[in-house]
Amino acid sequence: MMRKKIVAGNWKMNCNLEEGQKLTSEIVNMIRDERSKDVTVVLNPPYVHLLSVKKLIGDIPGLSVGGQNCSDKDSGAYTGEVSAKMLASFGATYVIIGHSERREHFKEDNKELTDKVKQALNNDLTPIFCCGESLDIREAGTHEVFVKEQLSESLFGLNDADFARLVIAYEPIWAIGTGKTASSDQAQEMHAAIREHIASQYGQPIANTIPILYGGSCKPENAEEIFSKSDVDGGLIGGASLKSRDFMDIIQSF
Ligand code: PGA
């Protein structure tokens, strides 16, 4: 089964305008020169960069722009919020939903995330839905149950056609920004469990088409090993996506 391979860069709250443009231009140039493989690359800068990033990447095939979040509401008096419809109007085609930093610092819960996913889908954005356990949960051995519950609670109300449009990112919280990566076997084990869980609800054919990305201290040094696993379809890259050479090397790791 050929699934879409995706490497998405999550810039988080980094880069001023000049830095963002420089980083994007470097990536665009490298992709023009070097990329031969069939990998979809998504840049997820802070909202304020969307337009300049979109202009710089233009219509290069396989290179897309996405948001890091969107509102669970359509429009209206929600000061500081940005809607999925706005993201789409700026040329975004992806949006990260439910990143653990959003869950932790902004108290996003599984129910609110359902509404965000629906907003994204209604506006033709592909949600990159994040899940993953804390260190406590990993050490208690309940990580699979926890992650499955995150998925069921937020996503299992979707119909088959909508579910089939999702990308899932498994990001163990203990590996994010810590330099401590899950081993490729730990990643494979969880990705397989996620796919099996999806199959139990939506059937194997849909489960087989959903890209499941790994995130958490993914670097050029470990990407090849992690991406070689059968249920790992790419990565959601934080720190290393801010260095064009590292990001490109990760893209080339397939
Ligand atoms: P990291 O972040 O690659 O810096 O660990 C990944 C993420 O949070 O998406």
PDB file of C-alpha atoms and ligand atoms in Angstrom:
ATOM      1  CA  MET A   1       0.000   0.000   0.000  1.00  0.00           C
ATOM      2  CA  MET A   2       1.537   3.297  -1.090  1.00  0.00           C
ATOM      3  CA  ARG A   3       0.731   6.019   1.379  1.00  0.00           C
ATOM      4  CA  LYS A   4       1.554   9.672   0.987  1.00  0.00           C
ATOM      5  CA  LYS A   5       4.938  10.500   2.546  1.00  0.00           C
ATOM      6  CA  ILE A   6       4.933  13.815   4.384  1.00  0.00           C
ATOM      7  CA  VAL A   7       7.544  15.894   6.149  1.00  0.00           C
ATOM      8  CA  ALA A   8       6.012  18.903   7.903  1.00  0.00           C
ATOM      9  CA  GLY A   9       8.014  21.639   9.584  1.00  0.00           C
ATOM     10  CA  ASN A  10       6.489  23.146  12.713  1.00  0.00           C
ATOM     11  CA  TRP A  11       8.245  26.471  13.273  1.00  0.00           C
ATOM     12  CA  LYS A  12       6.323  27.057  16.523  1.00  0.00           C
ATOM     13  CA  MET A  13       6.739  30.657  17.771  1.00  0.00           C
ATOM     14  CA  ASN A  14      10.043  31.297  16.027  1.00  0.00           C
ATOM     15  CA  CYS A  15      11.398  33.605  13.306  1.00  0.00           C
ATOM     16  CA  ASN A  16      10.789  37.273  12.620  1.00  0.00           C
ATOM     17  CA  LEU A  17       9.800  38.290   9.087  1.00  0.00           C
ATOM     18  CA  GLU A  18      13.347  38.431   7.758  1.00  0.00           C
ATOM     19  CA  GLU A  19      14.352  35.117   9.329  1.00  0.00           C
ATOM     20  CA  GLY A  20      11.215  33.426   8.057  1.00  0.00           C
ATOM     21  CA  GLN A  21      11.826  34.648   4.525  1.00  0.00           C
ATOM     22  CA  LYS A  22      15.450  33.570   4.613  1.00  0.00           C
ATOM     23  CA  LEU A  23      14.567  30.107   5.901  1.00  0.00           C
ATOM     24  CA  THR A  24      11.812  29.677   3.318  1.00  0.00           C
ATOM     25  CA  SER A  25      14.014  30.857   0.432  1.00  0.00           C
ATOM     26  CA  GLU A  26      16.762  28.438   1.429  1.00  0.00           C
ATOM     27  CA  ILE A  27      14.319  25.532   1.580  1.00  0.00           C
ATOM     28  CA  VAL A  28      12.742  26.498  -1.753  1.00  0.00           C
ATOM     29  CA  ASN A  29      16.147  26.627  -3.429  1.00  0.00           C
ATOM     30  CA  MET A  30      17.231  23.286  -1.994  1.00  0.00           C
ATOM     31  CA  ILE A  31      13.979  21.630  -2.995  1.00  0.00           C
ATOM     32  CA  ARG A  32      14.335  22.977  -6.548  1.00  0.00           C
ATOM     33  CA  ASP A  33      17.905  21.678  -6.780  1.00  0.00           C
ATOM     34  CA  GLU A  34      17.829  18.437  -4.879  1.00  0.00           C
ATOM     35  CA  ARG A  35      14.481  16.863  -4.471  1.00  0.00           C
ATOM     36  CA  SER A  36      13.709  13.881  -6.571  1.00  0.00           C
ATOM     37  CA  LYS A  37      11.665  11.734  -4.231  1.00  0.00           C
ATOM     38  CA  ASP A  38       7.961  11.709  -3.855  1.00  0.00           C
ATOM     39  CA  VAL A  39       7.619  13.491  -0.517  1.00  0.00           C
ATOM     40  CA  THR A  40       5.054  16.163   0.331  1.00  0.00           C
ATOM     41  CA  VAL A  41       6.718  18.958   2.278  1.00  0.00           C
ATOM     42  CA  VAL A  42       4.618  21.285   4.430  1.00  0.00           C
ATOM     43  CA  LEU A  43       5.883  24.475   6.066  1.00  0.00           C
ATOM     44  CA  ASN A  44       3.862  25.497   9.119  1.00  0.00           C
ATOM     45  CA  PRO A  45       5.026  28.966  10.124  1.00  0.00           C
ATOM     46  CA  PRO A  46       3.287  31.286  12.603  1.00  0.00           C
ATOM     47  CA  TYR A  47       0.171  32.874  11.073  1.00  0.00           C
ATOM     48  CA  VAL A  48       1.841  36.212  10.379  1.00  0.00           C
ATOM     49  CA  HIS A  49       4.269  34.543   7.965  1.00  0.00           C
ATOM     50  CA  LEU A  50       1.695  32.695   5.890  1.00  0.00           C
ATOM     51  CA  LEU A  51       1.440  35.147   3.053  1.00  0.00           C
ATOM     52  CA  SER A  52       5.167  35.701   2.598  1.00  0.00           C
ATOM     53  CA  VAL A  53       5.914  31.978   2.843  1.00  0.00           C
ATOM     54  CA  LYS A  54       3.175  31.184   0.337  1.00  0.00           C
ATOM     55  CA  LYS A  55       4.526  33.809  -2.073  1.00  0.00           C
ATOM     56  CA  LEU A  56       8.053  32.425  -1.803  1.00  0.00           C
ATOM     57  CA  ILE A  57       7.061  28.810  -2.377  1.00  0.00           C
ATOM     58  CA  GLY A  58       4.690  29.683  -5.214  1.00  0.00           C
ATOM     59  CA  ASP A  59       3.389  26.636  -7.016  1.00  0.00           C
ATOM     60  CA  ILE A  60       6.306  24.251  -6.557  1.00  0.00           C
ATOM     61  CA  PRO A  61       4.719  20.781  -6.711  1.00  0.00           C
ATOM     62  CA  GLY A  62       4.777  18.912  -3.425  1.00  0.00           C
ATOM     63  CA  LEU A  63       5.530  21.991  -1.332  1.00  0.00           C
ATOM     64  CA  SER A  64       2.664  23.346   0.759  1.00  0.00           C
ATOM     65  CA  VAL A  65       1.985  25.765   3.546  1.00  0.00           C
ATOM     66  CA  GLY A  66      -0.096  25.156   6.658  1.00  0.00           C
ATOM     67  CA  GLY A  67      -1.153  26.745   9.934  1.00  0.00           C
ATOM     68  CA  GLN A  68      -0.126  25.585  13.408  1.00  0.00           C
ATOM     69  CA  ASN A  69      -3.654  25.883  14.752  1.00  0.00           C
ATOM     70  CA  CYS A  70      -7.064  27.265  13.836  1.00  0.00           C
ATOM     71  CA  SER A  71     -10.145  28.382  15.705  1.00  0.00           C
ATOM     72  CA  ASP A  72     -12.942  25.968  16.509  1.00  0.00           C
ATOM     73  CA  LYS A  73     -15.356  28.714  15.411  1.00  0.00           C
ATOM     74  CA  ASP A  74     -16.332  29.878  11.966  1.00  0.00           C
ATOM     75  CA  SER A  75     -16.015  33.654  12.490  1.00  0.00           C
ATOM     76  CA  GLY A  76     -17.063  36.387  14.868  1.00  0.00           C
ATOM     77  CA  ALA A  77     -16.090  38.138  18.099  1.00  0.00           C
ATOM     78  CA  TYR A  78     -13.139  35.952  19.153  1.00  0.00           C
ATOM     79  CA  THR A  79     -10.298  38.418  19.575  1.00  0.00           C
ATOM     80  CA  GLY A  80      -6.912  37.005  18.650  1.00  0.00           C
ATOM     81  CA  GLU A  81      -8.269  33.919  16.920  1.00  0.00           C
ATOM     82  CA  VAL A  82      -7.690  32.852  13.314  1.00  0.00           C
ATOM     83  CA  SER A  83     -10.220  30.770  11.413  1.00  0.00           C
ATOM     84  CA  ALA A  84      -9.665  27.861   9.077  1.00  0.00           C
ATOM     85  CA  LYS A  85     -11.403  29.877   6.374  1.00  0.00           C
ATOM     86  CA  MET A  86      -8.787  32.640   6.729  1.00  0.00           C
ATOM     87  CA  LEU A  87      -5.939  30.118   6.529  1.00  0.00           C
ATOM     88  CA  ALA A  88      -7.390  28.694   3.329  1.00  0.00           C
ATOM     89  CA  SER A  89      -7.752  32.177   1.843  1.00  0.00           C
ATOM     90  CA  PHE A  90      -3.991  32.691   2.368  1.00  0.00           C
ATOM     91  CA  GLY A  91      -3.224  29.560   0.372  1.00  0.00           C
ATOM     92  CA  ALA A  92      -2.739  27.181   3.297  1.00  0.00           C
ATOM     93  CA  THR A  93      -3.728  23.579   2.589  1.00  0.00           C
ATOM     94  CA  TYR A  94      -2.771  21.951   5.912  1.00  0.00           C
ATOM     95  CA  VAL A  95      -3.257  22.791   9.572  1.00  0.00           C
ATOM     96  CA  ILE A  96      -1.756  21.214  12.691  1.00  0.00           C
ATOM     97  CA  ILE A  97      -4.498  20.466  15.226  1.00  0.00           C
ATOM     98  CA  GLY A  98      -4.097  19.439  18.855  1.00  0.00           C
ATOM     99  CA  HIS A  99      -0.344  19.825  19.240  1.00  0.00           C
ATOM    100  CA  SER A 100       0.624  18.886  22.809  1.00  0.00           C
ATOM    101  CA  GLU A 101       1.811  22.455  23.427  1.00  0.00           C
ATOM    102  CA  ARG A 102      -1.695  23.701  22.529  1.00  0.00           C
ATOM    103  CA  ARG A 103      -3.254  21.038  24.742  1.00  0.00           C
ATOM    104  CA  GLU A 104      -0.971  21.947  27.635  1.00  0.00           C
ATOM    105  CA  HIS A 105      -0.662  25.742  27.486  1.00  0.00           C
ATOM    106  CA  PHE A 106      -4.029  26.594  25.969  1.00  0.00           C
ATOM    107  CA  LYS A 107      -6.031  23.802  27.568  1.00  0.00           C
ATOM    108  CA  GLU A 108      -7.388  22.445  24.307  1.00  0.00           C
ATOM    109  CA  ASP A 109      -9.414  19.346  25.028  1.00  0.00           C
ATOM    110  CA  ASN A 110     -10.513  16.425  22.881  1.00  0.00           C
ATOM    111  CA  LYS A 111     -13.977  17.885  22.256  1.00  0.00           C
ATOM    112  CA  GLU A 112     -12.702  21.326  21.165  1.00  0.00           C
ATOM    113  CA  LEU A 113     -10.289  19.552  18.847  1.00  0.00           C
ATOM    114  CA  THR A 114     -13.184  17.807  17.115  1.00  0.00           C
ATOM    115  CA  ASP A 115     -14.608  21.218  16.258  1.00  0.00           C
ATOM    116  CA  LYS A 116     -11.234  22.419  14.992  1.00  0.00           C
ATOM    117  CA  VAL A 117     -10.881  19.354  12.786  1.00  0.00           C
ATOM    118  CA  LYS A 118     -14.362  19.989  11.368  1.00  0.00           C
ATOM    119  CA  GLN A 119     -13.520  23.636  10.689  1.00  0.00           C
ATOM    120  CA  ALA A 120     -10.378  22.537   8.867  1.00  0.00           C
ATOM    121  CA  LEU A 121     -12.195  19.928   6.781  1.00  0.00           C
ATOM    122  CA  ASN A 122     -15.042  22.311   5.942  1.00  0.00           C
ATOM    123  CA  ASN A 123     -12.470  24.686   4.511  1.00  0.00           C
ATOM    124  CA  ASP A 124     -10.555  22.078   2.528  1.00  0.00           C
ATOM    125  CA  LEU A 125      -7.557  22.043   4.839  1.00  0.00           C
ATOM    126  CA  THR A 126      -5.900  18.741   5.690  1.00  0.00           C
ATOM    127  CA  PRO A 127      -5.705  18.431   9.477  1.00  0.00           C
ATOM    128  CA  ILE A 128      -2.454  17.075  10.886  1.00  0.00           C
ATOM    129  CA  PHE A 129      -3.958  15.746  14.091  1.00  0.00           C
ATOM    130  CA  CYS A 130      -1.457  15.325  16.932  1.00  0.00           C
ATOM    131  CA  CYS A 131      -1.607  12.742  19.676  1.00  0.00           C
ATOM    132  CA  GLY A 132       0.922  11.437  22.156  1.00  0.00           C
ATOM    133  CA  GLU A 133       1.524  10.611  25.791  1.00  0.00           C
ATOM    134  CA  SER A 134       3.496  12.240  28.611  1.00  0.00           C
ATOM    135  CA  LEU A 135       6.423  10.533  30.314  1.00  0.00           C
ATOM    136  CA  ASP A 136       4.256   9.566  33.316  1.00  0.00           C
ATOM    137  CA  ILE A 137       1.838   7.756  31.067  1.00  0.00           C
ATOM    138  CA  ARG A 138       4.636   6.035  29.151  1.00  0.00           C
ATOM    139  CA  GLU A 139       6.206   4.866  32.397  1.00  0.00           C
ATOM    140  CA  ALA A 140       2.863   3.602  33.687  1.00  0.00           C
ATOM    141  CA  GLY A 141       2.597   1.523  30.504  1.00  0.00           C
ATOM    142  CA  THR A 142      -0.799   2.965  29.535  1.00  0.00           C
ATOM    143  CA  HIS A 143       0.441   4.935  26.511  1.00  0.00           C
ATOM    144  CA  GLU A 144      -1.447   2.932  23.900  1.00  0.00           C
ATOM    145  CA  VAL A 145      -4.747   3.193  25.745  1.00  0.00           C
ATOM    146  CA  PHE A 146      -4.199   6.928  26.244  1.00  0.00           C
ATOM    147  CA  VAL A 147      -3.394   7.680  22.613  1.00  0.00           C
ATOM    148  CA  LYS A 148      -6.263   5.528  21.331  1.00  0.00           C
ATOM    149  CA  GLU A 149      -8.619   7.465  23.596  1.00  0.00           C
ATOM    150  CA  GLN A 150      -7.332  10.797  22.237  1.00  0.00           C
ATOM    151  CA  LEU A 151      -8.139   9.589  18.738  1.00  0.00           C
ATOM    152  CA  SER A 152     -11.535   8.077  19.539  1.00  0.00           C
ATOM    153  CA  GLU A 153     -12.724  11.079  21.530  1.00  0.00           C
ATOM    154  CA  SER A 154     -11.734  13.694  18.970  1.00  0.00           C
ATOM    155  CA  LEU A 155     -12.060  11.898  15.674  1.00  0.00           C
ATOM    156  CA  PHE A 156     -14.254   8.821  15.745  1.00  0.00           C
ATOM    157  CA  GLY A 157     -17.450  10.841  15.257  1.00  0.00           C
ATOM    158  CA  LEU A 158     -16.312  11.738  11.731  1.00  0.00           C
ATOM    159  CA  ASN A 159     -17.835   9.922   8.795  1.00  0.00           C
ATOM    160  CA  ASP A 160     -15.624   7.678   6.652  1.00  0.00           C
ATOM    161  CA  ALA A 161     -15.092  10.236   3.899  1.00  0.00           C
ATOM    162  CA  ASP A 162     -13.966  12.932   6.342  1.00  0.00           C
ATOM    163  CA  PHE A 163     -11.772  10.601   8.364  1.00  0.00           C
ATOM    164  CA  ALA A 164     -10.020   9.502   5.196  1.00  0.00           C
ATOM    165  CA  ARG A 165      -8.803  13.077   4.678  1.00  0.00           C
ATOM    166  CA  LEU A 166      -6.778  13.188   7.920  1.00  0.00           C
ATOM    167  CA  VAL A 167      -3.093  12.966   8.665  1.00  0.00           C
ATOM    168  CA  ILE A 168      -2.144  11.762  12.165  1.00  0.00           C
ATOM    169  CA  ALA A 169       1.045  12.796  13.968  1.00  0.00           C
ATOM    170  CA  TYR A 170       2.216  10.685  16.892  1.00  0.00           C
ATOM    171  CA  GLU A 171       4.359  12.874  19.111  1.00  0.00           C
ATOM    172  CA  PRO A 172       5.379  11.451  22.481  1.00  0.00           C
ATOM    173  CA  ILE A 173       5.547  14.539  24.709  1.00  0.00           C
ATOM    174  CA  TRP A 174       8.687  13.273  26.420  1.00  0.00           C
ATOM    175  CA  ALA A 175      10.482  13.399  23.074  1.00  0.00           C
ATOM    176  CA  ILE A 176       9.429  16.891  21.967  1.00  0.00           C
ATOM    177  CA  GLY A 177      12.253  19.400  22.081  1.00  0.00           C
ATOM    178  CA  THR A 178      14.107  17.233  24.595  1.00  0.00           C
ATOM    179  CA  GLY A 179      16.659  15.656  22.304  1.00  0.00           C
ATOM    180  CA  LYS A 180      15.302  12.298  23.491  1.00  0.00           C
ATOM    181  CA  THR A 181      13.760  10.487  20.538  1.00  0.00           C
ATOM    182  CA  ALA A 182      11.512   7.495  20.700  1.00  0.00           C
ATOM    183  CA  SER A 183      13.375   4.512  19.291  1.00  0.00           C
ATOM    184  CA  SER A 184      12.281   3.463  15.845  1.00  0.00           C
ATOM    185  CA  ASP A 185      10.752   0.338  17.419  1.00  0.00           C
ATOM    186  CA  GLN A 186       8.775   2.406  19.923  1.00  0.00           C
ATOM    187  CA  ALA A 187       7.542   4.604  17.076  1.00  0.00           C
ATOM    188  CA  GLN A 188       6.604   1.604  14.922  1.00  0.00           C
ATOM    189  CA  GLU A 189       4.816  -0.084  17.803  1.00  0.00           C
ATOM    190  CA  MET A 190       2.635   2.958  18.471  1.00  0.00           C
ATOM    191  CA  HIS A 191       2.032   3.733  14.793  1.00  0.00           C
ATOM    192  CA  ALA A 192       0.890   0.150  14.229  1.00  0.00           C
ATOM    193  CA  ALA A 193      -1.406   0.387  17.271  1.00  0.00           C
ATOM    194  CA  ILE A 194      -2.864   3.647  15.929  1.00  0.00           C
ATOM    195  CA  ARG A 195      -3.472   2.113  12.517  1.00  0.00           C
ATOM    196  CA  GLU A 196      -5.100  -0.941  14.062  1.00  0.00           C
ATOM    197  CA  HIS A 197      -7.319   1.313  16.172  1.00  0.00           C
ATOM    198  CA  ILE A 198      -8.365   3.266  13.076  1.00  0.00           C
ATOM    199  CA  ALA A 199      -9.072  -0.016  11.286  1.00  0.00           C
ATOM    200  CA  SER A 200     -11.308  -1.157  14.148  1.00  0.00           C
ATOM    201  CA  GLN A 201     -13.534   1.852  13.545  1.00  0.00           C
ATOM    202  CA  TYR A 202     -13.168   2.656   9.844  1.00  0.00           C
ATOM    203  CA  GLY A 203     -11.942  -0.610   8.346  1.00  0.00           C
ATOM    204  CA  GLN A 204      -8.541  -1.680   7.076  1.00  0.00           C
ATOM    205  CA  PRO A 205      -8.731  -0.013   3.621  1.00  0.00           C
ATOM    206  CA  ILE A 206      -9.149   3.468   5.155  1.00  0.00           C
ATOM    207  CA  ALA A 207      -6.596   2.746   7.907  1.00  0.00           C
ATOM    208  CA  ASN A 208      -4.091   1.741   5.237  1.00  0.00           C
ATOM    209  CA  THR A 209      -4.353   5.101   3.483  1.00  0.00           C
ATOM    210  CA  ILE A 210      -3.895   7.404   6.512  1.00  0.00           C
ATOM    211  CA  PRO A 211      -0.388   8.876   6.768  1.00  0.00           C
ATOM    212  CA  ILE A 212       0.933   8.635  10.337  1.00  0.00           C
ATOM    213  CA  LEU A 213       3.862  10.952  11.041  1.00  0.00           C
ATOM    214  CA  TYR A 214       6.336  10.708  13.895  1.00  0.00           C
ATOM    215  CA  GLY A 215       7.337  13.828  15.822  1.00  0.00           C
ATOM    216  CA  GLY A 216       9.733  14.427  18.693  1.00  0.00           C
ATOM    217  CA  SER A 217      13.412  15.331  18.310  1.00  0.00           C
ATOM    218  CA  CYS A 218      13.502  13.993  14.769  1.00  0.00           C
ATOM    219  CA  LYS A 219      16.862  14.947  13.236  1.00  0.00           C
ATOM    220  CA  PRO A 220      18.946  14.119  10.170  1.00  0.00           C
ATOM    221  CA  GLU A 221      20.830  11.570  12.319  1.00  0.00           C
ATOM    222  CA  ASN A 222      17.747   9.539  13.252  1.00  0.00           C
ATOM    223  CA  ALA A 223      15.202  10.261  10.510  1.00  0.00           C
ATOM    224  CA  GLU A 224      16.285   7.512   8.142  1.00  0.00           C
ATOM    225  CA  GLU A 225      15.997   4.820  10.798  1.00  0.00           C
ATOM    226  CA  ILE A 226      12.587   6.075  11.993  1.00  0.00           C
ATOM    227  CA  PHE A 227      11.207   6.564   8.463  1.00  0.00           C
ATOM    228  CA  SER A 228      12.307   3.040   7.504  1.00  0.00           C
ATOM    229  CA  LYS A 229       9.555   1.569   9.704  1.00  0.00           C
ATOM    230  CA  SER A 230       6.539   0.281   7.838  1.00  0.00           C
ATOM    231  CA  ASP A 231       3.889   2.334   9.644  1.00  0.00           C
ATOM    232  CA  VAL A 232       5.892   5.568   9.804  1.00  0.00           C
ATOM    233  CA  ASP A 233       4.950   7.772   6.866  1.00  0.00           C
ATOM    234  CA  GLY A 234       7.023  10.834   7.645  1.00  0.00           C
ATOM    235  CA  GLY A 235       7.680  13.382  10.340  1.00  0.00           C
ATOM    236  CA  LEU A 236       6.439  16.480  12.078  1.00  0.00           C
ATOM    237  CA  ILE A 237       9.630  18.372  12.709  1.00  0.00           C
ATOM    238  CA  GLY A 238      10.084  21.162  15.253  1.00  0.00           C
ATOM    239  CA  GLY A 239      13.610  22.363  16.076  1.00  0.00           C
ATOM    240  CA  ALA A 240      15.276  20.836  13.021  1.00  0.00           C
ATOM    241  CA  SER A 241      12.797  22.552  10.673  1.00  0.00           C
ATOM    242  CA  LEU A 242      14.374  25.907  11.566  1.00  0.00           C
ATOM    243  CA  LYS A 243      17.659  24.892   9.944  1.00  0.00           C
ATOM    244  CA  SER A 244      17.220  24.554   6.219  1.00  0.00           C
ATOM    245  CA  ARG A 245      20.033  22.015   5.728  1.00  0.00           C
ATOM    246  CA  ASP A 246      18.794  19.787   8.557  1.00  0.00           C
ATOM    247  CA  PHE A 247      15.219  19.997   7.344  1.00  0.00           C
ATOM    248  CA  MET A 248      16.268  19.126   3.822  1.00  0.00           C
ATOM    249  CA  ASP A 249      18.370  16.195   5.054  1.00  0.00           C
ATOM    250  CA  ILE A 250      15.328  14.877   6.924  1.00  0.00           C
ATOM    251  CA  ILE A 251      13.252  15.182   3.733  1.00  0.00           C
ATOM    252  CA  GLN A 252      15.942  13.250   1.894  1.00  0.00           C
ATOM    253  CA  SER A 253      15.917  10.508   4.529  1.00  0.00           C
ATOM    254  CA  PHE A 254      13.212   8.460   2.800  1.00  0.00           C
TER     255      PHE A 254
HETATM  256  P1  PGA B   1      10.851  18.821  18.007  1.00  0.00           P
HETATM  257  O1  PGA B   1       9.295  19.225  17.961  1.00  0.00           O
HETATM  258  O2  PGA B   1      11.186  18.257  16.669  1.00  0.00           O
HETATM  259  O3  PGA B   1      11.580  20.118  18.290  1.00  0.00           O
HETATM  260  O4  PGA B   1      11.001  17.842  19.107  1.00  0.00           O
HETATM  261  C1  PGA B   1       8.359  18.440  17.293  1.00  0.00           C
HETATM  262  C2  PGA B   1       6.995  19.047  17.437  1.00  0.00           C
HETATM  263  O5  PGA B   1       6.676  19.541  18.522  1.00  0.00           O
HETATM  264  O6  PGA B   1       6.198  19.073  16.479  1.00  0.00           O
END
